[in-house]
Amino acid sequence: MKRVVGLLLVCLLGLFMWGCGKEAADQASKGTTDQKDDLIVVGYAQVGAESDWRTANTVSFQTTFVEENGYKLIFDDAQQKQENQIKAIRNFIQQEVDYIVLAPVVETGWETVLGEAKEAGIPVILSDRMIDVSDDSIYTAWVGGNFIKEGHDAVAWLDGYLKEQGRQDEQINIVTLQGTIGSSAQVGRTKGVEEKLPEHPNWVMLDRQTGEFTQSKGQEVMESFLKSYDDIDVVIAENDNMAFGAIDAIKAAGMDPGEDIIIIGYDAVKAAFEAMIAGDMNVSVECNPLHGPRVAEIIQKLEKGEKVEKIQYVDEGVFPAETAAELIDSRLY
Ligand code: AHR
């Protein structure tokens, strides 16, 4: 009898301990579920992975919108196709995300899908590039660079550089490697340069073609420019990666980029500083990609019910080759 009672006690104790353990485990898992439920879900419709700038931009979002900071990020790479971004946004709406962030490939064609997001009550924050719409209530805020000003800055730098070289009265032949046609970065930079050209009647824009913001297409287009024109003085590449492609094409044609042909890029990525230090590139006009924390700040304000500024420009600089060696280590992207 004693043995039976002893056995029963052992069983009861075991059951009690199992119960306690289960409760603790249930509590712990409930804790993580509750925490997960508290996360702010952000869908990011990214352009693609076409450039160093874009990679830095993606990393900026992926390191900001993490669980430790209270977010769950759903990231979509549209491979430079607007139709993929539209699909991604519809998926975000279906998943009932809290916010949609869009870096639009091109400026036009957003009314319908962003109207759907508005209808679903999901705020849309534009980052990097802009959209061209008649009703700006379909987005909550935009943060990015001033692309027209970047074009003006490129012209001002070239003007000063030519004066320094005593070439201000020479005919200066220019070609432009344009970004993705219809993207704000292309539209703004092309427009910024265009607006200032009449102030320089001795500058001739020989040609413009898109290199789609990629190094390989930039190289391909530059090769064809070099076949068509034997007197190019300046290449304006609407991003650094296309400038790198142009540099390769110029070297392959037996010329010295940075010396025989002036190379202007946009973005000011680290690799441009390396190209400037190597003497291959003359200047890079900054376009800052680190928008993750800026968008997070907007979301935090919205969460608190605060007002946010609709249009937020980021400060950007101009980095000529002479500054590259000193500044390269301080560059964050
Ligand atoms: O919209 C920003 C531009 O897009 C950057 O200049 C370019 O490198 C990127 O692909």
CSV table of C-alpha atoms in Angstrom, one decimal, residues 206 225-232 255:
chain,number,residue,atom,x,y,z
A,206,LEU,CA,26.2,66.2,-78.9
A,225,PHE,CA,29.1,57.5,-78.6
A,226,LEU,CA,32.8,57.0,-79.1
A,227,LYS,CA,32.1,55.4,-82.5
A,228,SER,CA,29.9,58.3,-83.5
A,229,TYR,CA,31.9,61.3,-82.2
A,230,ASP,CA,35.6,61.7,-82.1
A,231,ASP,CA,35.7,64.9,-80.2
A,232,ILE,CA,33.9,64.3,-76.9
A,255,MET,CA,41.9,57.2,-74.1
